[in-house]
C-alpha cells in the first residue's frame, strides 16, 4: 500500500526569481528553503514507499506544484491492497485529466490562398471551328484562315471545387488576360451561356460560384463541358458558320458538344 505522509501545516512565504528558486517574501536576500526531490520507489513486497532526498535540485516552480498536486490526488485514491498494474492505470486516470485533441482542417479560404491550379488552352469543336471573341461579350465559332489564327481565344482553365468523379473534373473557363468567365444563368425559362465580367483581384478562386463551374469529361480525344448548375446542358456550337457559342442539351444531336483541346502551357 502506498504510504503518503501528511503535508505540513506550516504556510511558507516565498519568492520566485528567474532561476526558479524559492525565497522569502521580502526578497531574494536569503533563501528560506529548497525544493526537495521526491522519489517513489517500490519495495520487495510490492508496496510503494515515499522517499525524500535532501539533496538540492534545480527544479522549476511548475514542477514542484505538479508533484504536490499529484501527491494530494494520490492520497484520495482508495487502496485496500498491494498495487497491481491495473491499479496504477486507475490512479493515473484520477491524477491526470484528459483533454480533447482538436484536429485542424483546411478551409476553403486556406485552399484558395494556396493558389488555384490552372492551364492555358485553345478549344475547337469537332468540325474544327475555332472560338473567337466577336464582340466584348459574345463568343462565336468559325473556321479561321491561317492569317487569322491570332483571333482564336485562349482560355485559362482553372481546376476548382465541385463534384469531382472518375470521369468528370470541375473547371472554370476564363479568357486569358481578360476579366471574363463563361457562366450559366437562367434567362426566361432557359439556361443561357454568357461571358461575365469579374474582379481580377478575386478570380480565379478555389470555390467558384456554381454558375461558373463546368464538369469536363474526356471522351476519347475530345472533351465536353456540362454545366454544374444545370445538369445535361452543355457548351455547344452550331453546325452553321459564325454562330454564337451557346448552352444546349442536344448531346450527340445536331448541335456540337464535342471539342478538341490544345494545351498551350500547364
PDB file of C-alpha atoms in Angstrom:
ATOM      1  CA  UNK A   1       0.000   0.000   0.000  1.00  0.00           C
ATOM      2  CA  UNK A   2       1.256   3.486  -0.779  1.00  0.00           C
ATOM      3  CA  UNK A   3       2.290   5.323   2.365  1.00  0.00           C
ATOM      4  CA  UNK A   4       1.993   9.065   1.892  1.00  0.00           C
ATOM      5  CA  UNK A   5       2.896  11.407   4.753  1.00  0.00           C
ATOM      6  CA  UNK A   6       0.524  14.155   5.779  1.00  0.00           C
ATOM      7  CA  UNK A   7       1.597  17.549   4.423  1.00  0.00           C
ATOM      8  CA  UNK A   8       2.950  20.025   6.909  1.00  0.00           C
ATOM      9  CA  UNK A   9       0.562  22.741   8.089  1.00  0.00           C
ATOM     10  CA  UNK A  10       3.226  25.410   8.021  1.00  0.00           C
ATOM     11  CA  UNK A  11       2.499  28.128   5.464  1.00  0.00           C
ATOM     12  CA  UNK A  12       5.706  29.427   3.943  1.00  0.00           C
ATOM     13  CA  UNK A  13       6.130  32.796   2.265  1.00  0.00           C
ATOM     14  CA  UNK A  14       8.062  32.501  -0.930  1.00  0.00           C
ATOM     15  CA  UNK A  15       9.519  34.434  -3.796  1.00  0.00           C
ATOM     16  CA  UNK A  16      10.439  33.011  -7.221  1.00  0.00           C
ATOM     17  CA  UNK A  17      13.045  34.588  -9.466  1.00  0.00           C
ATOM     18  CA  UNK A  18      14.277  33.643 -12.973  1.00  0.00           C
ATOM     19  CA  UNK A  19      16.287  30.747 -11.557  1.00  0.00           C
ATOM     20  CA  UNK A  20      13.109  29.151 -10.164  1.00  0.00           C
ATOM     21  CA  UNK A  21      14.400  29.138  -6.534  1.00  0.00           C
ATOM     22  CA  UNK A  22      12.085  29.771  -3.594  1.00  0.00           C
ATOM     23  CA  UNK A  23      12.892  32.720  -1.313  1.00  0.00           C
ATOM     24  CA  UNK A  24      11.338  34.712   1.474  1.00  0.00           C
ATOM     25  CA  UNK A  25       8.504  37.058   0.623  1.00  0.00           C
ATOM     26  CA  UNK A  26      10.541  40.211   1.256  1.00  0.00           C
ATOM     27  CA  UNK A  27      13.091  39.484  -1.490  1.00  0.00           C
ATOM     28  CA  UNK A  28      15.841  37.161  -2.659  1.00  0.00           C
ATOM     29  CA  UNK A  29      18.371  38.117   0.014  1.00  0.00           C
ATOM     30  CA  UNK A  30      18.129  34.883   1.974  1.00  0.00           C
ATOM     31  CA  UNK A  31      16.819  31.551   0.803  1.00  0.00           C
ATOM     32  CA  UNK A  32      14.344  30.125   3.290  1.00  0.00           C
ATOM     33  CA  UNK A  33      14.032  26.606   1.901  1.00  0.00           C
ATOM     34  CA  UNK A  34      14.916  24.492  -1.059  1.00  0.00           C
ATOM     35  CA  UNK A  35      12.834  22.111  -3.113  1.00  0.00           C
ATOM     36  CA  UNK A  36      13.305  18.517  -2.054  1.00  0.00           C
ATOM     37  CA  UNK A  37      13.431  15.760  -4.644  1.00  0.00           C
ATOM     38  CA  UNK A  38      10.572  13.304  -4.231  1.00  0.00           C
ATOM     39  CA  UNK A  39      11.105   9.716  -5.305  1.00  0.00           C
ATOM     40  CA  UNK A  40       8.548   6.910  -5.351  1.00  0.00           C
ATOM     41  CA  UNK A  41      10.286   3.538  -5.191  1.00  0.00           C
ATOM     42  CA  UNK A  42       8.933   0.032  -4.978  1.00  0.00           C
ATOM     43  CA  UNK A  43       9.820  -2.300  -2.086  1.00  0.00           C
ATOM     44  CA  UNK A  44      10.171  -6.005  -2.341  1.00  0.00           C
ATOM     45  CA  UNK A  45       6.630  -6.752  -1.103  1.00  0.00           C
ATOM     46  CA  UNK A  46       5.022  -4.811  -3.989  1.00  0.00           C
ATOM     47  CA  UNK A  47       4.151  -1.696  -1.949  1.00  0.00           C
ATOM     48  CA  UNK A  48       5.231   1.833  -2.796  1.00  0.00           C
ATOM     49  CA  UNK A  49       7.380   3.803  -0.389  1.00  0.00           C
ATOM     50  CA  UNK A  50       7.859   7.580  -0.483  1.00  0.00           C
ATOM     51  CA  UNK A  51      11.486   8.603  -0.117  1.00  0.00           C
ATOM     52  CA  UNK A  52      12.664  12.181   0.469  1.00  0.00           C
ATOM     53  CA  UNK A  53      16.120  13.200  -0.688  1.00  0.00           C
ATOM     54  CA  UNK A  54      17.619  16.285   0.988  1.00  0.00           C
ATOM     55  CA  UNK A  55      19.886  16.990  -1.940  1.00  0.00           C
ATOM     56  CA  UNK A  56      19.208  20.299  -3.681  1.00  0.00           C
ATOM     57  CA  UNK A  57      17.926  20.001  -7.233  1.00  0.00           C
ATOM     58  CA  UNK A  58      17.271  22.756  -9.721  1.00  0.00           C
ATOM     59  CA  UNK A  59      13.532  22.310 -10.253  1.00  0.00           C
ATOM     60  CA  UNK A  60      11.087  24.863 -11.552  1.00  0.00           C
ATOM     61  CA  UNK A  61       8.150  26.047  -9.501  1.00  0.00           C
ATOM     62  CA  UNK A  62       5.785  24.450 -12.036  1.00  0.00           C
ATOM     63  CA  UNK A  63       7.373  21.044 -11.415  1.00  0.00           C
ATOM     64  CA  UNK A  64       7.065  21.481  -7.650  1.00  0.00           C
ATOM     65  CA  UNK A  65       3.400  22.350  -7.900  1.00  0.00           C
ATOM     66  CA  UNK A  66       2.791  19.388 -10.241  1.00  0.00           C
ATOM     67  CA  UNK A  67       4.308  16.992  -7.681  1.00  0.00           C
ATOM     68  CA  UNK A  68       2.262  18.444  -4.813  1.00  0.00           C
ATOM     69  CA  UNK A  69      -0.997  18.249  -6.785  1.00  0.00           C
ATOM     70  CA  UNK A  70      -0.239  14.690  -7.863  1.00  0.00           C
ATOM     71  CA  UNK A  71       0.513  13.592  -4.310  1.00  0.00           C
ATOM     72  CA  UNK A  72      -2.651  15.215  -2.946  1.00  0.00           C
ATOM     73  CA  UNK A  73      -4.752  13.405  -5.555  1.00  0.00           C
ATOM     74  CA  UNK A  74      -2.918  10.167  -4.851  1.00  0.00           C
ATOM     75  CA  UNK A  75      -3.917  10.438  -1.177  1.00  0.00           C
ATOM     76  CA  UNK A  76      -7.602  10.402  -2.151  1.00  0.00           C
ATOM     77  CA  UNK A  77      -7.311   7.206  -4.180  1.00  0.00           C
ATOM     78  CA  UNK A  78      -8.835   4.275  -2.198  1.00  0.00           C
ATOM     79  CA  UNK A  79      -6.320   1.493  -1.832  1.00  0.00           C
ATOM     80  CA  UNK A  80      -7.009  -1.718   0.123  1.00  0.00           C
ATOM     81  CA  UNK A  81      -4.289  -3.993  -1.215  1.00  0.00           C
ATOM     82  CA  UNK A  82      -0.927  -4.039  -2.910  1.00  0.00           C
ATOM     83  CA  UNK A  83      -0.735  -2.132  -6.189  1.00  0.00           C
ATOM     84  CA  UNK A  84      -1.176  -4.040  -9.410  1.00  0.00           C
ATOM     85  CA  UNK A  85      -0.716  -2.756 -12.973  1.00  0.00           C
ATOM     86  CA  UNK A  86      -4.450  -2.191 -13.363  1.00  0.00           C
ATOM     87  CA  UNK A  87      -4.493  -0.231 -10.075  1.00  0.00           C
ATOM     88  CA  UNK A  88      -1.742   2.060 -11.303  1.00  0.00           C
ATOM     89  CA  UNK A  89      -3.625   2.706 -14.541  1.00  0.00           C
ATOM     90  CA  UNK A  90      -6.649   3.671 -12.465  1.00  0.00           C
ATOM     91  CA  UNK A  91      -4.558   6.047 -10.371  1.00  0.00           C
ATOM     92  CA  UNK A  92      -3.179   7.754 -13.472  1.00  0.00           C
ATOM     93  CA  UNK A  93      -6.705   8.360 -14.744  1.00  0.00           C
ATOM     94  CA  UNK A  94      -7.526  10.165 -11.485  1.00  0.00           C
ATOM     95  CA  UNK A  95      -4.319  12.207 -11.289  1.00  0.00           C
ATOM     96  CA  UNK A  96      -4.211  13.280 -14.914  1.00  0.00           C
ATOM     97  CA  UNK A  97      -7.180  14.926 -16.583  1.00  0.00           C
ATOM     98  CA  UNK A  98      -7.964  14.030 -20.174  1.00  0.00           C
ATOM     99  CA  UNK A  99      -8.148  16.948 -22.578  1.00  0.00           C
ATOM    100  CA  UNK A 100      -9.719  16.800 -26.029  1.00  0.00           C
ATOM    101  CA  UNK A 101      -7.421  16.901 -29.042  1.00  0.00           C
ATOM    102  CA  UNK A 102      -8.545  19.388 -31.679  1.00  0.00           C
ATOM    103  CA  UNK A 103      -7.624  18.500 -35.256  1.00  0.00           C
ATOM    104  CA  UNK A 104      -7.035  21.319 -37.696  1.00  0.00           C
ATOM    105  CA  UNK A 105      -8.896  21.146 -41.004  1.00  0.00           C
ATOM    106  CA  UNK A 106      -8.250  23.071 -44.173  1.00  0.00           C
ATOM    107  CA  UNK A 107     -10.922  25.575 -45.009  1.00  0.00           C
ATOM    108  CA  UNK A 108     -11.854  26.768 -48.463  1.00  0.00           C
ATOM    109  CA  UNK A 109     -10.136  30.074 -47.708  1.00  0.00           C
ATOM    110  CA  UNK A 110      -6.857  28.288 -46.983  1.00  0.00           C
ATOM    111  CA  UNK A 111      -7.140  26.278 -50.166  1.00  0.00           C
ATOM    112  CA  UNK A 112      -7.891  29.459 -52.047  1.00  0.00           C
ATOM    113  CA  UNK A 113      -4.846  31.158 -50.507  1.00  0.00           C
ATOM    114  CA  UNK A 114      -2.711  28.212 -51.599  1.00  0.00           C
ATOM    115  CA  UNK A 115      -3.483  29.091 -55.232  1.00  0.00           C
ATOM    116  CA  UNK A 116      -5.645  27.547 -57.937  1.00  0.00           C
ATOM    117  CA  UNK A 117      -4.093  25.169 -60.444  1.00  0.00           C
ATOM    118  CA  UNK A 118      -4.715  26.406 -63.997  1.00  0.00           C
ATOM    119  CA  UNK A 119      -3.597  25.756 -67.546  1.00  0.00           C
ATOM    120  CA  UNK A 120      -3.986  27.697 -70.765  1.00  0.00           C
ATOM    121  CA  UNK A 121      -5.564  26.066 -73.788  1.00  0.00           C
ATOM    122  CA  UNK A 122      -7.453  26.540 -77.034  1.00  0.00           C
ATOM    123  CA  UNK A 123     -10.726  24.834 -77.970  1.00  0.00           C
ATOM    124  CA  UNK A 124     -12.112  23.834 -81.368  1.00  0.00           C
ATOM    125  CA  UNK A 125     -15.343  21.969 -81.994  1.00  0.00           C
ATOM    126  CA  UNK A 126     -15.198  18.617 -83.769  1.00  0.00           C
ATOM    127  CA  UNK A 127     -15.741  20.399 -87.092  1.00  0.00           C
ATOM    128  CA  UNK A 128     -12.524  22.345 -86.450  1.00  0.00           C
ATOM    129  CA  UNK A 129     -14.273  25.647 -85.920  1.00  0.00           C
ATOM    130  CA  UNK A 130     -12.297  27.975 -83.642  1.00  0.00           C
ATOM    131  CA  UNK A 131     -13.777  30.137 -80.902  1.00  0.00           C
ATOM    132  CA  UNK A 132     -13.277  33.876 -81.286  1.00  0.00           C
ATOM    133  CA  UNK A 133     -14.416  36.962 -79.392  1.00  0.00           C
ATOM    134  CA  UNK A 134     -16.752  38.611 -81.885  1.00  0.00           C
ATOM    135  CA  UNK A 135     -17.826  41.408 -79.515  1.00  0.00           C
ATOM    136  CA  UNK A 136     -16.953  42.291 -75.903  1.00  0.00           C
ATOM    137  CA  UNK A 137     -19.313  39.630 -74.501  1.00  0.00           C
ATOM    138  CA  UNK A 138     -20.032  37.209 -77.378  1.00  0.00           C
ATOM    139  CA  UNK A 139     -18.083  34.112 -78.434  1.00  0.00           C
ATOM    140  CA  UNK A 140     -18.585  32.740 -81.928  1.00  0.00           C
ATOM    141  CA  UNK A 141     -17.394  29.578 -83.680  1.00  0.00           C
ATOM    142  CA  UNK A 142     -15.986  29.807 -87.208  1.00  0.00           C
ATOM    143  CA  UNK A 143     -13.310  28.427 -89.471  1.00  0.00           C
ATOM    144  CA  UNK A 144     -10.218  30.638 -89.434  1.00  0.00           C
ATOM    145  CA  UNK A 145      -7.706  31.178 -92.206  1.00  0.00           C
ATOM    146  CA  UNK A 146      -4.041  30.783 -91.315  1.00  0.00           C
ATOM    147  CA  UNK A 147      -3.550  34.540 -91.239  1.00  0.00           C
ATOM    148  CA  UNK A 148      -6.365  34.942 -88.682  1.00  0.00           C
ATOM    149  CA  UNK A 149      -5.327  32.340 -86.127  1.00  0.00           C
ATOM    150  CA  UNK A 150      -4.335  35.096 -83.695  1.00  0.00           C
ATOM    151  CA  UNK A 151      -8.062  35.834 -83.289  1.00  0.00           C
ATOM    152  CA  UNK A 152      -8.581  32.476 -81.607  1.00  0.00           C
ATOM    153  CA  UNK A 153      -9.489  32.773 -77.936  1.00  0.00           C
ATOM    154  CA  UNK A 154      -7.054  31.401 -75.375  1.00  0.00           C
ATOM    155  CA  UNK A 155      -8.733  30.058 -72.255  1.00  0.00           C
ATOM    156  CA  UNK A 156      -7.379  29.938 -68.734  1.00  0.00           C
ATOM    157  CA  UNK A 157      -8.868  26.697 -67.409  1.00  0.00           C
ATOM    158  CA  UNK A 158      -8.901  26.589 -63.599  1.00  0.00           C
ATOM    159  CA  UNK A 159      -9.485  23.425 -61.585  1.00  0.00           C
ATOM    160  CA  UNK A 160     -11.997  24.327 -58.881  1.00  0.00           C
ATOM    161  CA  UNK A 161     -14.238  22.912 -56.179  1.00  0.00           C
ATOM    162  CA  UNK A 162     -17.078  20.721 -57.377  1.00  0.00           C
ATOM    163  CA  UNK A 163     -18.496  17.218 -57.599  1.00  0.00           C
ATOM    164  CA  UNK A 164     -15.405  15.530 -58.949  1.00  0.00           C
ATOM    165  CA  UNK A 165     -15.591  11.908 -60.101  1.00  0.00           C
ATOM    166  CA  UNK A 166     -13.510   9.486 -62.146  1.00  0.00           C
ATOM    167  CA  UNK A 167     -14.764  10.885 -65.435  1.00  0.00           C
ATOM    168  CA  UNK A 168     -15.828  14.441 -64.515  1.00  0.00           C
ATOM    169  CA  UNK A 169     -13.470  17.243 -63.461  1.00  0.00           C
ATOM    170  CA  UNK A 170     -14.920  20.613 -62.314  1.00  0.00           C
ATOM    171  CA  UNK A 171     -13.308  23.555 -64.087  1.00  0.00           C
ATOM    172  CA  UNK A 172     -13.888  27.247 -64.718  1.00  0.00           C
ATOM    173  CA  UNK A 173     -13.210  28.769 -68.138  1.00  0.00           C
ATOM    174  CA  UNK A 174     -11.818  32.286 -68.183  1.00  0.00           C
ATOM    175  CA  UNK A 175     -10.450  34.221 -71.141  1.00  0.00           C
ATOM    176  CA  UNK A 176      -6.715  34.768 -70.795  1.00  0.00           C
ATOM    177  CA  UNK A 177      -5.704  38.350 -69.968  1.00  0.00           C
ATOM    178  CA  UNK A 178      -9.360  39.353 -69.779  1.00  0.00           C
ATOM    179  CA  UNK A 179     -11.620  39.568 -66.735  1.00  0.00           C
ATOM    180  CA  UNK A 180     -14.247  37.405 -68.434  1.00  0.00           C
ATOM    181  CA  UNK A 181     -15.536  33.948 -67.484  1.00  0.00           C
ATOM    182  CA  UNK A 182     -18.091  31.700 -69.111  1.00  0.00           C
ATOM    183  CA  UNK A 183     -21.118  31.409 -66.828  1.00  0.00           C
ATOM    184  CA  UNK A 184     -24.585  29.871 -66.939  1.00  0.00           C
ATOM    185  CA  UNK A 185     -27.681  31.875 -65.956  1.00  0.00           C
ATOM    186  CA  UNK A 186     -31.409  31.446 -66.392  1.00  0.00           C
ATOM    187  CA  UNK A 187     -32.988  33.814 -68.904  1.00  0.00           C
ATOM    188  CA  UNK A 188     -36.709  33.351 -69.158  1.00  0.00           C
ATOM    189  CA  UNK A 189     -37.227  29.603 -68.833  1.00  0.00           C
ATOM    190  CA  UNK A 190     -33.975  28.553 -70.493  1.00  0.00           C
ATOM    191  CA  UNK A 191     -30.386  28.202 -69.138  1.00  0.00           C
ATOM    192  CA  UNK A 192     -28.129  30.516 -71.109  1.00  0.00           C
ATOM    193  CA  UNK A 193     -24.378  30.755 -71.642  1.00  0.00           C
ATOM    194  CA  UNK A 194     -22.786  34.174 -71.273  1.00  0.00           C
ATOM    195  CA  UNK A 195     -19.464  35.921 -70.726  1.00  0.00           C
ATOM    196  CA  UNK A 196     -19.439  37.544 -67.307  1.00  0.00           C
ATOM    197  CA  UNK A 197     -17.013  40.211 -66.164  1.00  0.00           C
ATOM    198  CA  UNK A 198     -15.353  39.553 -62.775  1.00  0.00           C
ATOM    199  CA  UNK A 199     -12.991  41.249 -60.341  1.00  0.00           C
ATOM    200  CA  UNK A 200      -9.414  40.187 -61.262  1.00  0.00           C
ATOM    201  CA  UNK A 201      -8.358  40.556 -57.602  1.00  0.00           C
ATOM    202  CA  UNK A 202     -10.807  37.816 -56.579  1.00  0.00           C
ATOM    203  CA  UNK A 203     -10.890  35.421 -59.531  1.00  0.00           C
ATOM    204  CA  UNK A 204      -9.952  32.716 -60.169  1.00  0.00           C
ATOM    205  CA  UNK A 205     -10.547  31.094 -56.794  1.00  0.00           C
ATOM    206  CA  UNK A 206     -10.942  27.570 -55.455  1.00  0.00           C
ATOM    207  CA  UNK A 207     -14.608  27.982 -54.514  1.00  0.00           C
ATOM    208  CA  UNK A 208     -16.134  29.451 -57.643  1.00  0.00           C
ATOM    209  CA  UNK A 209     -19.841  30.219 -57.719  1.00  0.00           C
ATOM    210  CA  UNK A 210     -21.653  27.308 -59.310  1.00  0.00           C
ATOM    211  CA  UNK A 211     -22.707  29.262 -62.404  1.00  0.00           C
ATOM    212  CA  UNK A 212     -19.020  29.400 -63.411  1.00  0.00           C
ATOM    213  CA  UNK A 213     -18.359  25.671 -62.959  1.00  0.00           C
ATOM    214  CA  UNK A 214     -18.398  23.122 -65.797  1.00  0.00           C
ATOM    215  CA  UNK A 215     -17.822  19.399 -65.455  1.00  0.00           C
ATOM    216  CA  UNK A 216     -15.181  18.496 -68.027  1.00  0.00           C
ATOM    217  CA  UNK A 217     -15.498  14.985 -69.428  1.00  0.00           C
ATOM    218  CA  UNK A 218     -12.966  13.391 -71.766  1.00  0.00           C
ATOM    219  CA  UNK A 219     -14.330  11.118 -74.483  1.00  0.00           C
ATOM    220  CA  UNK A 220     -11.507   9.528 -76.462  1.00  0.00           C
ATOM    221  CA  UNK A 221      -9.605  12.518 -77.884  1.00  0.00           C
ATOM    222  CA  UNK A 222     -12.376  15.049 -77.278  1.00  0.00           C
ATOM    223  CA  UNK A 223     -13.812  16.888 -74.274  1.00  0.00           C
ATOM    224  CA  UNK A 224     -17.245  18.195 -73.396  1.00  0.00           C
ATOM    225  CA  UNK A 225     -18.296  20.726 -70.770  1.00  0.00           C
ATOM    226  CA  UNK A 226     -21.506  20.175 -68.817  1.00  0.00           C
ATOM    227  CA  UNK A 227     -22.946  22.967 -66.676  1.00  0.00           C
ATOM    228  CA  UNK A 228     -22.650  22.154 -62.955  1.00  0.00           C
ATOM    229  CA  UNK A 229     -25.621  24.414 -62.230  1.00  0.00           C
ATOM    230  CA  UNK A 230     -27.810  22.958 -64.996  1.00  0.00           C
ATOM    231  CA  UNK A 231     -27.051  19.232 -65.481  1.00  0.00           C
ATOM    232  CA  UNK A 232     -27.445  17.854 -69.035  1.00  0.00           C
ATOM    233  CA  UNK A 233     -26.804  21.288 -70.526  1.00  0.00           C
ATOM    234  CA  UNK A 234     -23.528  21.588 -72.450  1.00  0.00           C
ATOM    235  CA  UNK A 235     -21.339  24.240 -74.043  1.00  0.00           C
ATOM    236  CA  UNK A 236     -22.341  23.899 -77.699  1.00  0.00           C
ATOM    237  CA  UNK A 237     -21.714  25.259 -81.161  1.00  0.00           C
ATOM    238  CA  UNK A 238     -23.941  25.266 -84.220  1.00  0.00           C
ATOM    239  CA  UNK A 239     -23.279  23.403 -87.452  1.00  0.00           C
ATOM    240  CA  UNK A 240     -23.686  26.754 -89.183  1.00  0.00           C
ATOM    241  CA  UNK A 241     -20.743  29.102 -89.585  1.00  0.00           C
ATOM    242  CA  UNK A 242     -20.068  32.081 -87.323  1.00  0.00           C
ATOM    243  CA  UNK A 243     -22.869  31.435 -84.831  1.00  0.00           C
ATOM    244  CA  UNK A 244     -22.618  32.287 -81.099  1.00  0.00           C
ATOM    245  CA  UNK A 245     -21.453  29.630 -78.696  1.00  0.00           C
ATOM    246  CA  UNK A 246     -24.421  28.644 -76.535  1.00  0.00           C
ATOM    247  CA  UNK A 247     -25.715  26.260 -73.870  1.00  0.00           C
ATOM    248  CA  UNK A 248     -27.547  23.334 -75.435  1.00  0.00           C
ATOM    249  CA  UNK A 249     -28.956  19.990 -74.375  1.00  0.00           C
ATOM    250  CA  UNK A 250     -28.913  18.018 -77.615  1.00  0.00           C
ATOM    251  CA  UNK A 251     -25.811  15.993 -76.801  1.00  0.00           C
ATOM    252  CA  UNK A 252     -24.924  13.819 -79.779  1.00  0.00           C
ATOM    253  CA  UNK A 253     -27.578  15.554 -81.866  1.00  0.00           C
ATOM    254  CA  UNK A 254     -27.473  18.301 -84.457  1.00  0.00           C
ATOM    255  CA  UNK A 255     -25.588  20.745 -82.220  1.00  0.00           C
ATOM    256  CA  UNK A 256     -21.923  20.119 -81.452  1.00  0.00           C
ATOM    257  CA  UNK A 257     -20.861  19.447 -77.853  1.00  0.00           C
ATOM    258  CA  UNK A 258     -17.511  17.745 -78.523  1.00  0.00           C
ATOM    259  CA  UNK A 259     -14.309  19.808 -78.585  1.00  0.00           C
ATOM    260  CA  UNK A 260     -10.630  19.203 -79.108  1.00  0.00           C
ATOM    261  CA  UNK A 261      -8.359  20.864 -76.572  1.00  0.00           C
ATOM    262  CA  UNK A 262      -4.855  22.126 -77.351  1.00  0.00           C
ATOM    263  CA  UNK A 263      -2.887  22.731 -74.175  1.00  0.00           C
ATOM    264  CA  UNK A 264      -0.513  25.676 -74.526  1.00  0.00           C
ATOM    265  CA  UNK A 265       1.098  25.600 -71.087  1.00  0.00           C
ATOM    266  CA  UNK A 266       0.480  23.800 -67.757  1.00  0.00           C
TER     267      UNK A 266
END
